[in-house]
PDB file of C-alpha atoms in Angstrom:
ATOM      1  CA  MET F 295      -6.095 -23.530  33.640  1.00 65.00           C
ATOM      2  CA  LYS F 296      -2.786 -22.098  32.578  1.00 69.00           C
ATOM      3  CA  GLN F 297      -2.820 -18.864  30.638  1.00 67.00           C
ATOM      4  CA  PRO F 298      -0.459 -18.640  27.647  1.00 63.00           C
ATOM      5  CA  LYS F 299       2.516 -16.428  28.232  1.00 62.00           C
ATOM      6  CA  ALA F 300       2.113 -13.001  26.640  1.00 58.00           C
ATOM      7  CA  VAL F 301       4.721 -12.343  23.983  1.00 61.00           C
ATOM      8  CA  ASP F 302       5.661  -8.810  23.079  1.00 70.00           C
ATOM      9  CA  THR F 303       5.608  -8.637  19.275  1.00 78.00           C
ATOM     10  CA  ASP F 304       5.312  -5.786  16.834  1.00 86.00           C
ATOM     11  CA  GLY F 305       4.562  -7.845  13.726  1.00 90.00           C
ATOM     12  CA  VAL F 306       0.925  -6.768  13.501  1.00 92.00           C
ATOM     13  CA  LEU F 307       1.845  -3.090  13.738  1.00 93.00           C
ATOM     14  CA  ALA F 308       4.662  -3.510  11.230  1.00 94.00           C
ATOM     15  CA  ALA F 309       2.302  -5.297   8.830  1.00 95.00           C
ATOM     16  CA  ALA F 310      -0.256  -2.489   8.977  1.00 95.00           C
ATOM     17  CA  LEU F 311       2.414   0.155   8.539  1.00 96.00           C
ATOM     18  CA  LEU F 312       4.093  -1.518   5.566  1.00 97.00           C
ATOM     19  CA  ALA F 313       0.729  -2.238   3.928  1.00 97.00           C
ATOM     20  CA  SER F 314      -0.136   1.464   4.088  1.00 96.00           C
ATOM     21  CA  GLY F 315       3.086   2.264   2.246  1.00 97.00           C
ATOM     22  CA  ILE F 316       2.317  -0.388  -0.361  1.00 97.00           C
ATOM     23  CA  GLY F 317      -1.154   1.087  -0.918  1.00 96.00           C
ATOM     24  CA  SER F 318       0.251   4.596  -1.227  1.00 95.00           C
ATOM     25  CA  ALA F 319       2.907   3.515  -3.715  1.00 96.00           C
ATOM     26  CA  ALA F 320       0.297   1.570  -5.672  1.00 94.00           C
ATOM     27  CA  LEU F 321      -1.826   4.706  -6.061  1.00 92.00           C
ATOM     28  CA  GLY F 322       1.122   6.735  -7.329  1.00 92.00           C
ATOM     29  CA  ILE F 323       2.453   4.057  -9.649  1.00 91.00           C
ATOM     30  CA  SER F 324      -1.021   3.397 -11.057  1.00 89.00           C
ATOM     31  CA  SER F 325      -1.278   7.115 -11.867  1.00 86.00           C
ATOM     32  CA  ILE F 326       1.887   6.900 -13.958  1.00 89.00           C
ATOM     33  CA  VAL F 327       0.958   3.608 -15.626  1.00 87.00           C
ATOM     34  CA  VAL F 328      -2.548   4.794 -16.540  1.00 84.00           C
ATOM     35  CA  ALA F 329      -1.114   8.009 -17.976  1.00 81.00           C
ATOM     36  CA  ALA F 330       1.448   6.072 -20.032  1.00 83.00           C
ATOM     37  CA  VAL F 331      -0.767   3.254 -21.365  1.00 83.00           C
ATOM     38  CA  ALA F 332      -3.733   4.540 -23.350  1.00 78.00           C
ATOM     39  CA  PRO F 333      -5.947   1.386 -23.229  1.00 83.00           C
ATOM     40  CA  LEU F 334      -5.859   1.467 -19.419  1.00 81.00           C
ATOM     41  CA  LYS F 335      -7.499   4.889 -19.314  1.00 78.00           C
ATOM     42  CA  GLN F 336     -10.812   3.514 -20.478  1.00 78.00           C
ATOM     43  CA  MET F 337     -10.518   0.366 -18.369  1.00 79.00           C
ATOM     44  CA  MET F 338      -9.788   2.317 -15.170  1.00 79.00           C
ATOM     45  CA  THR F 339     -12.771   4.634 -15.618  1.00 76.00           C
ATOM     46  CA  LEU F 340     -15.305   2.803 -13.468  1.00 76.00           C
ATOM     47  CA  TYR F 341     -17.703   5.715 -13.058  1.00 76.00           C
ATOM     48  CA  ASP F 342     -17.884   8.735 -15.372  1.00 76.00           C
ATOM     49  CA  ARG F 343     -18.061  11.316 -12.593  1.00 80.00           C
ATOM     50  CA  THR F 344     -14.847  10.139 -10.942  1.00 72.00           C
ATOM     51  CA  SER F 345     -12.973   9.566 -14.192  1.00 77.00           C
ATOM     52  CA  LEU F 346      -9.719   7.646 -13.639  1.00 77.00           C
ATOM     53  CA  LEU F 347      -9.567   8.228  -9.898  1.00 78.00           C
ATOM     54  CA  GLY F 348     -12.148   5.552  -9.112  1.00 81.00           C
ATOM     55  CA  GLY F 349     -10.207   2.759 -10.792  1.00 81.00           C
ATOM     56  CA  LYS F 350      -6.855   3.861  -9.402  1.00 85.00           C
ATOM     57  CA  ALA F 351      -8.276   4.143  -5.894  1.00 86.00           C
ATOM     58  CA  LEU F 352      -9.945   0.743  -6.141  1.00 87.00           C
ATOM     59  CA  LEU F 353      -6.705  -0.850  -7.348  1.00 89.00           C
ATOM     60  CA  SER F 354      -4.636   0.696  -4.569  1.00 92.00           C
ATOM     61  CA  LEU F 355      -7.269  -0.245  -1.974  1.00 94.00           C
ATOM     62  CA  ALA F 356      -7.219  -3.855  -3.178  1.00 95.00           C
ATOM     63  CA  LEU F 357      -3.409  -3.995  -3.055  1.00 95.00           C
ATOM     64  CA  TRP F 358      -3.422  -2.459   0.423  1.00 96.00           C
ATOM     65  CA  ALA F 359      -5.981  -4.951   1.741  1.00 97.00           C
ATOM     66  CA  ILE F 360      -4.264  -7.973   0.224  1.00 97.00           C
ATOM     67  CA  SER F 361      -0.804  -6.928   1.398  1.00 97.00           C
ATOM     68  CA  TRP F 362      -2.104  -6.126   4.883  1.00 97.00           C
ATOM     69  CA  ALA F 363      -3.875  -9.481   5.228  1.00 97.00           C
ATOM     70  CA  VAL F 364      -0.871 -11.472   3.996  1.00 97.00           C
ATOM     71  CA  LEU F 365       1.638  -9.567   6.130  1.00 96.00           C
ATOM     72  CA  HIS F 366      -0.652  -9.655   9.175  1.00 95.00           C
ATOM     73  CA  PHE F 367      -0.992 -13.434   9.147  1.00 95.00           C
ATOM     74  CA  ARG F 368       2.685 -13.988   8.397  1.00 95.00           C
ATOM     75  CA  TRP F 369       3.986 -11.563  11.037  1.00 93.00           C
ATOM     76  CA  GLN F 370       1.385 -11.617  13.812  1.00 90.00           C
ATOM     77  CA  TYR F 371       3.508 -13.589  16.285  1.00 89.00           C
ATOM     78  CA  LYS F 372       6.904 -12.334  15.168  1.00 89.00           C
ATOM     79  CA  GLN F 373       9.206  -9.565  16.257  1.00 90.00           C
ATOM     80  CA  LYS F 374      10.231  -7.371  13.316  1.00 91.00           C
ATOM     81  CA  ASP F 375      12.780  -4.632  12.877  1.00 91.00           C
ATOM     82  CA  PHE F 376      10.193  -1.896  13.285  1.00 90.00           C
ATOM     83  CA  TRP F 377      12.420   1.061  12.400  1.00 93.00           C
ATOM     84  CA  LYS F 378      13.605  -0.563   9.189  1.00 95.00           C
ATOM     85  CA  ILE F 379       9.988  -1.196   8.165  1.00 95.00           C
ATOM     86  CA  PHE F 380       9.114   2.362   9.176  1.00 95.00           C
ATOM     87  CA  ARG F 381      11.837   3.752   6.897  1.00 97.00           C
ATOM     88  CA  VAL F 382      10.696   1.568   3.995  1.00 97.00           C
ATOM     89  CA  THR F 383       7.132   2.772   4.557  1.00 97.00           C
ATOM     90  CA  ILE F 384       8.229   6.416   4.481  1.00 97.00           C
ATOM     91  CA  VAL F 385      10.036   5.801   1.175  1.00 97.00           C
ATOM     92  CA  LEU F 386       6.958   4.072  -0.281  1.00 97.00           C
ATOM     93  CA  ASP F 387       4.707   6.914   0.909  1.00 96.00           C
ATOM     94  CA  LEU F 388       6.981   9.525  -0.643  1.00 96.00           C
ATOM     95  CA  LEU F 389       7.141   7.520  -3.875  1.00 94.00           C
ATOM     96  CA  GLY F 390       3.350   7.332  -3.973  1.00 94.00           C
ATOM     97  CA  LEU F 391       2.992  11.023  -3.239  1.00 93.00           C
ATOM     98  CA  ALA F 392       5.530  12.075  -5.850  1.00 92.00           C
ATOM     99  CA  ALA F 393       4.158   9.738  -8.510  1.00 90.00           C
ATOM    100  CA  SER F 394       0.604  10.945  -8.006  1.00 87.00           C
ATOM    101  CA  LEU F 395       1.482  14.588  -8.629  1.00 87.00           C
ATOM    102  CA  GLN F 396       0.013  15.806 -11.914  1.00 83.00           C
ATOM    103  CA  PRO F 397       3.247  17.114 -13.510  1.00 85.00           C
ATOM    104  CA  ILE F 398       5.025  13.806 -12.915  1.00 83.00           C
ATOM    105  CA  SER F 399       2.225  11.609 -14.237  1.00 78.00           C
ATOM    106  CA  ASP F 400       1.779  13.965 -17.214  1.00 79.00           C
ATOM    107  CA  ALA F 401       5.462  13.536 -18.071  1.00 83.00           C
ATOM    108  CA  PHE F 402       4.765   9.855 -18.788  1.00 76.00           C
ATOM    109  CA  ALA F 403       1.625  10.519 -20.847  1.00 73.00           C
ATOM    110  CA  LYS F 404       1.850   9.924 -24.564  1.00 61.00           C
TER     111      LYS F 404
END
């Protein structure tokens, strides 16, 4: 029986990397949005002891998982420009980090 020829692709790695940046940015952006929109504060409090962090973490985890699954299945047999995706991921990570800092999210609070 003939074995399929192995193809060197980096799509799966690129999908995981980009999804991590999307999850990080989602956490930071959700911090700003929850601080700016008062009705979301109560909706994002899933458990009293964790306050808003539980809802924001659950939202970012869901966005990470969905984006990873979609990108994984779309890119698994493809060759991607890894360094371009790496740079985009770094920007998304920095955006998420900056947006989740307390002084920045407090600046958007009403």
